[in-house]
Amino acid sequence: MTGSDMDVFFQSRRYCIAALLLAGLLGLSQAQTPQRTVLVVGDSLSAEYGLARGTGWVTLLEQRLAKEKPGTRVVNASISGETTFGGRSRLAALLAQHQPTHVILELGGNDALRGLSLDATRANLEWMTQQSRKAGARVLLLGMQMPPNYGADYAKRFEGLYAQVARAEKAGLVPFFLKGVADGPDPTRLFQPDRIHPTAEAQPLMLGNVWPELKKLL
């Protein structure tokens, strides 16, 4: 091999090594950068109230996404006791910080438990949906229902406001987040002693209600 041939050989080798290193760095960057981010803004139903850490439906969602939709990051920004007013006050900062591709809104139950204005609850959900969409995220609303002891008219109006917001804002909708949990023959079986917060056994059922609708948005 002549000196000229040696130069070409080593130069080609350097290019190959550089190309491999670049490809490796790009692959590492892609692996570390999530393809999508799901932001969950909810109350105690999503904040693992009364449950062992890592057993709530949001953690189960994260595990399922890791298997079925790799490259998805889940951010759980849920706070026990949160209302739609509280969620509204926090949302802008959450959108700016996490830049989600998808937002799950699980709020409103505490509004009803406190007897807050249904019009205000609907307006807050509409605003949060609008702001999430403006930030480039697709939105999924998790609907709730109230026990009949709150009055048939109030319960009906409360249940209907989620569908109203979903239609108006073109958002995804889970009609009743606690379907199969709170409407069974024994409505207390899957609840903690406070009869408000579902047990660990109920969490897969809750995820089962969310997953089909979220999958459509993914």
XYZ file of N, CA and C in Angstrom:
654
model
N 0.861 -1.201 0.000
C 0.000 0.000 0.000
C 0.889 1.240 0.000
N 0.662 2.142 -0.939
C 1.474 3.347 -1.048
C 1.107 4.341 0.038
N 1.943 5.368 0.173
C 1.656 6.404 1.157
C 0.341 7.084 0.899
N 0.042 7.302 -0.396
C -1.229 7.934 -0.771
C -2.390 7.056 -0.386
N -2.231 5.749 -0.632
C -3.310 4.821 -0.262
C -3.526 4.806 1.250
N -2.430 4.882 1.992
C -2.543 4.889 3.454
C -3.304 6.116 3.944
N -3.009 7.258 3.320
C -3.714 8.485 3.704
C -5.209 8.349 3.476
N -5.588 7.813 2.318
C -7.008 7.638 1.991
C -7.652 6.683 2.973
N -6.916 5.605 3.323
C -7.445 4.591 4.243
C -7.751 5.200 5.610
N -6.772 5.916 6.178
C -6.955 6.488 7.509
C -7.989 7.604 7.513
N -8.047 8.369 6.416
C -9.042 9.435 6.324
C -10.444 8.836 6.287
N -10.604 7.764 5.498
C -11.905 7.107 5.407
C -12.297 6.531 6.758
N -11.291 5.969 7.443
C -11.568 5.392 8.756
C -12.019 6.451 9.745
N -11.369 7.623 9.698
C -11.760 8.717 10.587
C -13.198 9.151 10.322
N -13.577 9.226 9.039
C -14.944 9.603 8.694
C -15.940 8.575 9.222
N -15.584 7.289 9.122
C -16.490 6.233 9.596
C -16.680 6.319 11.099
N -15.561 6.523 11.816
C -15.646 6.629 13.268
C -16.474 7.847 13.671
N -16.238 8.971 12.984
C -16.998 10.192 13.284
C -18.482 9.979 13.030
N -18.804 9.285 11.938
C -20.205 9.027 11.601
C -20.863 8.146 12.649
N -20.139 7.120 13.118
C -20.681 6.224 14.140
C -20.911 6.960 15.458
N -19.934 7.808 15.819
C -20.099 8.584 17.048
C -21.288 9.518 16.958
N -21.459 10.171 15.820
C -22.580 11.090 15.628
C -23.895 10.340 15.700
N -23.949 9.184 15.056
C -25.173 8.378 15.086
C -25.498 7.949 16.509
N -24.454 7.593 17.270
C -24.676 7.201 18.655
C -25.188 8.337 19.503
N -24.619 9.517 19.294
C -25.074 10.683 20.045
C -26.497 11.053 19.701
N -26.845 10.965 18.415
C -28.208 11.266 18.001
C -29.178 10.260 18.600
N -28.785 8.995 18.600
C -29.645 7.968 19.181
C -29.847 8.180 20.659
N -28.779 8.560 21.362
C -28.882 8.840 22.794
C -29.777 10.027 23.053
N -29.652 11.069 22.218
C -30.478 12.262 22.377
C -31.947 11.937 22.181
N -32.232 11.112 21.145
C -33.621 10.749 20.873
C -34.185 9.898 21.998
N -33.337 9.037 22.580
C -33.806 8.173 23.650
C -34.123 8.986 24.906
N -33.362 10.073 25.130
C -33.559 10.863 26.327
C -34.671 11.893 26.161
N -34.994 12.268 24.946
C -36.025 13.264 24.691
C -37.361 12.584 24.446
N -38.360 12.809 25.299
C -39.646 12.132 25.109
C -40.332 12.588 23.825
N -40.963 11.646 23.157
C -41.701 11.964 21.944
C -43.000 12.678 22.277
N -43.535 12.387 23.467
C -44.775 13.025 23.891
C -44.776 13.104 25.418
N -45.498 14.087 25.934
C -45.618 14.273 27.386
C -47.087 14.375 27.748
N -47.524 13.533 28.657
C -48.902 13.544 29.152
C -48.913 14.202 30.519
N -49.611 15.324 30.620
C -49.736 16.064 31.874
C -51.097 15.770 32.497
N -51.092 15.272 33.717
C -52.335 14.982 34.432
C -52.548 16.053 35.488
N -53.642 16.781 35.369
C -53.993 17.820 36.340
C -55.278 17.369 37.026
N -55.141 16.898 38.251
C -56.303 16.339 38.925
C -56.314 16.626 40.412
N -57.204 15.905 41.102
C -57.344 16.062 42.550
C -56.894 14.775 43.235
N -57.458 14.475 44.400
C -57.011 13.327 45.180
C -57.211 12.001 44.465
N -58.151 11.923 43.534
C -58.376 10.682 42.798
C -57.170 10.319 41.936
N -56.384 11.327 41.598
C -55.193 11.101 40.780
C -53.907 11.293 41.565
N -54.008 11.726 42.813
C -52.833 12.025 43.631
C -52.497 10.903 44.619
N -53.094 9.731 44.427
C -52.830 8.555 45.252
C -53.181 8.787 46.723
N -54.263 9.512 46.963
C -54.674 9.759 48.337
C -55.011 8.438 49.031
N -54.381 8.189 50.175
C -54.666 6.990 50.950
C -54.091 5.712 50.372
N -53.283 5.823 49.334
C -52.718 4.645 48.674
C -51.209 4.612 48.871
N -50.633 3.425 48.746
C -49.179 3.304 48.741
C -48.641 3.973 47.488
N -47.505 4.657 47.616
C -46.925 5.346 46.467
C -46.667 4.350 45.324
N -47.037 4.788 44.138
C -46.793 3.958 42.966
C -47.898 2.976 42.648
N -49.056 3.096 43.324
C -50.152 2.163 43.065
C -51.362 2.841 42.423
N -51.308 4.150 42.250
C -52.440 4.882 41.675
C -52.562 4.684 40.180
N -53.687 5.114 39.639
C -53.960 4.874 38.219
C -52.988 5.634 37.313
N -52.468 6.777 37.760
C -51.530 7.527 36.923
C -50.217 6.755 36.774
N -49.750 6.141 37.858
C -48.553 5.311 37.765
C -48.805 4.105 36.873
N -49.976 3.514 36.984
C -50.324 2.387 36.112
C -50.365 2.831 34.652
N -50.835 4.056 34.422
C -50.833 4.607 33.063
C -49.406 4.754 32.551
N -48.534 5.260 33.388
C -47.130 5.429 32.992
C -46.515 4.088 32.606
N -46.820 3.054 33.378
C -46.288 1.721 33.094
C -46.845 1.178 31.776
N -48.110 1.424 31.534
C -48.712 0.930 30.292
C -48.157 1.659 29.073
N -47.975 2.959 29.214
C -47.410 3.735 28.112
C -45.980 3.299 27.802
N -45.226 2.947 28.832
C -43.851 2.496 28.617
C -43.810 1.251 27.745
N -44.857 0.419 27.834
C -44.920 -0.799 27.037
C -45.518 -0.558 25.655
N -46.594 0.226 25.611
C -47.335 0.370 24.361
C -46.970 1.619 23.560
N -46.517 2.663 24.242
C -46.141 3.903 23.560
C -44.807 4.398 24.108
N -43.713 3.673 23.829
C -42.405 4.089 24.356
C -42.076 5.519 23.947
N -41.356 6.199 24.818
C -41.007 7.588 24.538
C -42.023 8.567 25.069
N -42.949 8.079 25.917
C -43.970 8.950 26.504
C -43.639 9.234 27.961
N -43.611 10.496 28.304
C -43.369 10.906 29.689
C -44.689 11.297 30.327
N -44.895 10.911 31.576
C -46.109 11.258 32.312
C -45.743 12.174 33.469
N -46.412 13.304 33.551
C -46.214 14.256 34.649
C -47.521 14.327 35.435
N -47.461 13.930 36.685
C -48.655 13.965 37.534
C -48.628 15.223 38.381
N -49.438 16.206 38.006
C -49.503 17.481 38.728
C -50.781 17.570 39.554
N -51.241 16.428 40.046
C -52.488 16.384 40.807
C -52.239 16.716 42.277
N -53.231 17.365 42.896
C -53.136 17.773 44.302
C -54.443 17.400 44.995
N -54.338 16.740 46.125
C -55.538 16.393 46.883
C -56.284 17.662 47.290
N -57.598 17.631 47.116
C -58.428 18.777 47.460
C -58.543 19.823 46.372
N -57.891 19.595 45.242
C -57.881 20.591 44.166
C -59.264 20.798 43.562
N -59.552 22.043 43.215
C -60.779 22.405 42.513
C -60.413 22.891 41.120
N -61.427 23.158 40.313
C -61.134 23.712 38.983
C -60.533 25.107 39.101
N -60.870 25.825 40.176
C -60.276 27.154 40.390
C -58.773 27.014 40.637
N -58.403 26.053 41.474
C -56.997 25.828 41.751
C -56.246 25.349 40.522
N -56.868 24.442 39.781
C -56.234 23.956 38.562
C -56.018 25.066 37.557
N -57.003 25.936 37.458
C -56.882 27.066 36.532
C -55.721 27.972 36.923
N -55.545 28.206 38.213
C -54.484 29.106 38.674
C -53.094 28.519 38.434
N -52.985 27.196 38.349
C -51.681 26.546 38.194
C -51.354 26.188 36.749
N -52.348 26.169 35.892
C -52.173 25.561 34.578
C -51.128 26.250 33.708
N -51.142 27.556 33.651
C -50.220 28.263 32.758
C -48.771 27.900 33.057
N -48.428 27.867 34.344
C -47.057 27.525 34.723
C -46.732 26.081 34.367
N -47.693 25.189 34.524
C -47.471 23.774 34.193
C -47.254 23.590 32.701
N -48.042 24.294 31.900
C -47.888 24.199 30.446
C -46.525 24.722 30.008
N -46.112 25.821 30.597
C -44.820 26.406 30.237
C -43.664 25.515 30.663
N -43.782 24.907 31.826
C -42.686 24.091 32.354
C -42.551 22.757 31.628
N -43.679 22.084 31.389
C -43.622 20.711 30.885
C -43.895 20.588 29.388
N -44.491 21.616 28.781
C -44.785 21.612 27.349
C -45.428 20.288 26.908
N -46.567 19.956 27.490
C -47.184 18.663 27.205
C -47.769 18.577 25.798
N -47.807 17.377 25.284
C -48.504 17.107 24.026
C -49.942 16.690 24.300
N -50.191 16.218 25.524
C -51.525 15.780 25.928
C -51.769 16.218 27.369
N -52.988 16.671 27.636
C -53.371 17.094 28.988
C -54.632 16.333 29.401
N -54.570 15.698 30.570
C -55.740 15.029 31.143
C -56.242 15.893 32.295
N -57.483 16.339 32.202
C -58.089 17.171 33.248
C -59.049 16.321 34.074
N -58.673 16.067 35.318
C -59.505 15.280 36.234
C -59.864 16.182 37.404
N -60.778 17.105 37.162
C -61.162 18.095 38.165
C -62.668 18.330 38.112
N -63.188 18.865 39.199
C -64.605 19.209 39.253
C -65.327 18.550 40.409
N -64.840 17.377 40.829
C -65.512 16.681 41.920
C -65.534 17.481 43.203
N -64.428 18.120 43.532
C -64.385 18.929 44.756
C -65.230 20.187 44.644
N -65.382 20.698 43.423
C -66.282 21.837 43.229
C -67.687 21.466 43.681
N -68.132 20.294 43.205
C -69.492 19.854 43.527
C -69.635 19.540 45.007
N -68.642 18.878 45.588
C -68.715 18.539 47.010
C -68.809 19.790 47.876
N -68.253 20.896 47.386
C -68.289 22.157 48.140
C -69.457 23.043 47.724
N -70.267 22.554 46.796
C -71.430 23.315 46.369
C -71.097 24.557 45.575
N -69.969 24.540 44.872
C -69.575 25.705 44.084
C -70.435 25.836 42.835
N -70.408 26.990 42.247
C -71.226 27.279 41.071
C -70.878 26.356 39.912
N -71.884 25.709 39.354
C -71.661 24.831 38.206
C -71.238 25.635 36.988
N -71.765 26.837 36.862
C -71.368 27.692 35.734
C -69.884 28.032 35.827
N -69.415 28.294 37.036
C -68.002 28.617 37.229
C -67.134 27.393 36.951
N -67.602 26.224 37.391
C -66.852 24.985 37.126
C -66.721 24.759 35.632
N -67.824 24.912 34.922
C -67.788 24.724 33.467
C -66.861 25.747 32.815
N -66.933 26.995 33.252
C -66.082 28.039 32.673
C -64.601 27.747 32.919
N -64.291 27.243 34.104
C -62.892 26.910 34.404
C -62.389 25.761 33.533
N -63.212 24.739 33.352
C -62.822 23.612 32.508
C -62.661 24.051 31.052
N -63.547 24.931 30.612
C -63.437 25.453 29.246
C -62.126 26.222 29.074
N -61.816 27.068 30.040
C -60.592 27.875 29.956
C -59.354 26.991 29.941
N -59.323 26.001 30.812
C -58.164 25.110 30.876
C -58.012 24.309 29.585
N -59.123 23.895 29.028
C -59.074 23.166 27.761
C -58.562 24.067 26.648
N -59.074 25.279 26.604
C -58.641 26.231 25.576
C -57.158 26.537 25.682
N -56.682 26.794 26.896
C -55.274 27.140 27.081
C -54.360 25.962 26.741
N -54.805 24.768 27.071
C -54.014 23.576 26.746
C -53.917 23.401 25.235
N -55.017 23.622 24.554
C -55.007 23.485 23.097
C -54.150 24.568 22.453
N -54.215 25.779 22.982
C -53.377 26.863 22.448
C -51.888 26.546 22.623
N -51.575 25.784 23.668
C -50.187 25.397 23.924
C -49.772 24.191 23.085
N -50.687 23.705 22.254
C -50.357 22.599 21.356
C -50.678 21.220 21.882
N -51.441 21.143 22.975
C -51.768 19.846 23.574
C -53.183 19.405 23.217
N -53.362 18.102 23.115
C -54.697 17.523 22.982
C -55.215 17.242 24.381
N -56.523 17.416 24.582
C -57.090 17.396 25.933
C -58.082 16.251 26.095
N -58.004 15.604 27.259
C -58.966 14.573 27.636
C -59.602 14.966 28.963
N -60.922 15.083 28.979
C -61.667 15.403 30.195
C -62.163 14.118 30.851
N -61.988 14.019 32.159
C -62.501 12.869 32.897
C -63.760 13.296 33.638
N -64.897 12.825 33.153
C -66.170 13.229 33.720
C -66.444 12.579 35.064
N -67.211 13.285 35.881
C -67.587 12.787 37.202
C -69.099 12.865 37.377
N -69.587 12.138 38.384
C -70.997 12.179 38.742
C -71.114 12.365 40.244
N -72.235 12.925 40.654
C -72.493 13.147 42.067
C -73.556 12.174 42.567
N -73.474 11.774 43.848
C -74.512 10.909 44.421
C -75.873 11.581 44.356
N -76.946 10.802 44.307
C -78.296 11.388 44.188
C -78.705 12.256 45.359
N -78.038 12.091 46.515
C -78.431 12.899 47.677
C -78.105 14.378 47.501
N -77.393 14.722 46.424
C -77.133 16.132 46.132
C -78.294 16.768 45.364
N -79.289 15.973 45.075
C -80.428 16.468 44.314
C -80.328 16.050 42.863
N -81.423 15.558 42.308
C -81.405 15.019 40.945
C -81.031 16.077 39.919
N -81.564 17.281 40.093
C -81.294 18.339 39.110
C -79.820 18.743 39.133
N -79.277 18.940 40.328
C -77.870 19.329 40.456
C -76.973 18.236 39.880
N -77.258 16.978 40.234
C -76.435 15.866 39.765
C -76.462 15.754 38.241
N -77.632 15.952 37.654
C -77.764 15.863 36.198
C -77.001 16.988 35.507
N -77.136 18.192 36.035
C -76.433 19.346 35.445
C -74.926 19.189 35.576
N -74.483 18.689 36.731
C -73.049 18.499 36.940
C -72.495 17.466 35.971
N -73.160 16.349 35.845
C -72.702 15.301 34.927
C -72.648 15.816 33.492
N -73.629 16.636 33.112
C -73.713 17.100 31.730
C -72.677 18.138 31.346
N -72.100 18.837 32.310
C -71.191 19.929 31.947
C -69.908 19.420 31.287
N -69.481 18.203 31.597
C -68.265 17.658 30.975
C -68.478 17.427 29.480
N -69.631 16.866 29.143
C -69.932 16.646 27.727
C -70.075 17.975 26.996
N -70.646 18.961 27.666
C -70.791 20.284 27.050
C -69.429 20.885 26.713
N -68.508 20.808 27.650
C -67.168 21.361 27.423
C -66.449 20.568 26.328
N -66.558 19.250 26.377
C -65.887 18.417 25.382
C -66.379 18.733 23.976
N -67.681 18.913 23.821
C -68.243 19.229 22.494
C -67.799 20.615 22.045
N -67.894 21.575 22.939
C -67.579 22.957 22.573
C -66.100 23.129 22.239
N -65.244 22.410 22.935
C -63.801 22.612 22.782
C -63.117 21.493 21.995
N -63.929 20.565 21.462
C -63.385 19.456 20.659
C -62.318 18.671 21.437
N -62.671 18.327 22.661
C -61.773 17.567 23.526
C -62.269 16.133 23.657
N -61.367 15.237 24.053
C -61.762 13.871 24.342
C -62.511 13.818 25.661
N -63.290 12.752 25.856
C -64.122 12.671 27.061
C -64.234 11.233 27.557
N -64.001 11.058 28.848
C -64.381 9.845 29.561
C -65.664 10.209 30.307
N -66.819 9.697 29.889
C -68.087 10.148 30.481
C -68.146 10.033 32.005
N -67.642 8.902 32.543
C -67.653 8.728 33.994
C -66.358 8.038 34.408
N -65.486 8.774 35.027
C -64.164 8.289 35.410
C -64.248 7.082 36.347
N -65.278 7.033 37.217
C -65.392 5.971 38.209
C -66.397 4.893 37.801
N -66.606 4.752 36.511
C -67.493 3.693 36.023
C -66.927 2.331 36.434
N -67.790 1.481 36.962
C -67.345 0.178 37.429
C -66.779 0.199 38.836
N -66.633 1.394 39.382
C -66.122 1.553 40.743
C -67.227 2.056 41.668
N -67.897 3.137 41.255
C -68.903 3.761 42.110
C -70.334 3.381 41.743
N -70.514 2.666 40.643
C -71.884 2.358 40.209
C -72.171 0.860 40.216
N -71.412 0.099 40.986
C -71.638 -1.339 41.072
C -72.733 -1.678 42.063
N -73.054 -2.962 42.181
C -74.105 -3.380 43.122
C -73.762 -3.051 44.573
N -72.468 -3.046 44.900
C -72.023 -2.642 46.236
C -71.094 -1.441 46.060
N -71.638 -0.230 46.061
C -70.858 0.973 45.746
C -69.764 1.304 46.751
N -69.737 0.632 47.903
C -68.712 0.930 48.899
C -67.544 -0.055 48.848
N -67.667 -1.138 48.114
C -66.665 -2.207 48.145
C -65.296 -1.732 47.687
N -65.250 -0.879 46.673
C -63.981 -0.442 46.100
C -63.544 0.925 46.612
N -64.071 1.313 47.779
C -63.709 2.610 48.354
C -63.051 2.439 49.714
N -62.193 3.383 50.041
C -61.576 3.429 51.354
C -62.660 3.745 52.394
N -62.336 3.626 53.678
C -63.358 3.860 54.713
C -64.068 5.204 54.616
N -63.433 6.214 54.002
C -64.098 7.516 53.888
C -65.204 7.514 52.844
N -65.280 6.440 52.050
C -66.304 6.273 51.001
C -66.213 7.331 49.912
N -65.077 7.960 49.799
C -64.851 8.977 48.770
C -63.715 8.569 47.835
N -62.670 7.986 48.402
C -61.474 7.679 47.624
C -61.373 6.183 47.316
N -61.209 5.826 46.062
C -61.119 4.422 45.665
C -59.887 3.726 46.253
N -59.994 2.418 46.411
C -58.898 1.604 46.921
C -57.912 1.275 45.800
N -56.820 0.626 46.182
C -55.828 0.204 45.189
C -56.448 -0.767 44.190
N -57.383 -1.585 44.651
C -58.047 -2.546 43.773
C -58.818 -1.848 42.656
N -59.276 -0.637 42.915
C -60.073 0.097 41.926
C -59.224 0.787 40.863
N -57.946 0.979 41.123
C -57.108 1.778 40.223
C -57.012 1.205 38.800
N -56.855 -0.118 38.619
C -56.843 -0.641 37.247
C -58.164 -0.394 36.508
N -59.285 -0.398 37.234
C -60.575 -0.112 36.610
C -60.633 1.340 36.146
N -60.094 2.231 36.945
C -60.063 3.647 36.583
C -59.196 3.862 35.344
N -58.046 3.202 35.327
C -57.194 3.286 34.137
C -57.918 2.693 32.934
N -58.654 1.616 33.158
C -59.405 1.001 32.071
C -60.435 1.934 31.464
N -60.949 2.863 32.252
C -61.888 3.856 31.722
C -61.170 4.940 30.920
N -59.962 5.263 31.339
C -59.206 6.346 30.695
C -58.517 5.883 29.416
N -57.934 4.702 29.446
C -57.037 4.269 28.382
C -57.653 4.285 26.979
N -58.853 3.754 26.754
C -59.391 3.750 25.377
C -59.520 5.146 24.778
N -59.911 6.123 25.596
C -60.081 7.480 25.091
C -58.736 8.174 24.903
N -57.802 7.936 25.829
C -56.468 8.537 25.668
C -55.763 7.941 24.459
N -55.926 6.669 24.233
C -55.267 6.003 23.117
C -55.685 6.629 21.791
N -56.950 7.052 21.697
C -57.413 7.718 20.479
C -56.632 9.009 20.229
N -56.324 9.731 21.304
C -55.633 11.008 21.176
C -54.135 10.823 20.911
N -53.601 9.657 21.296
C -52.186 9.393 21.069
C -51.900 8.985 19.633
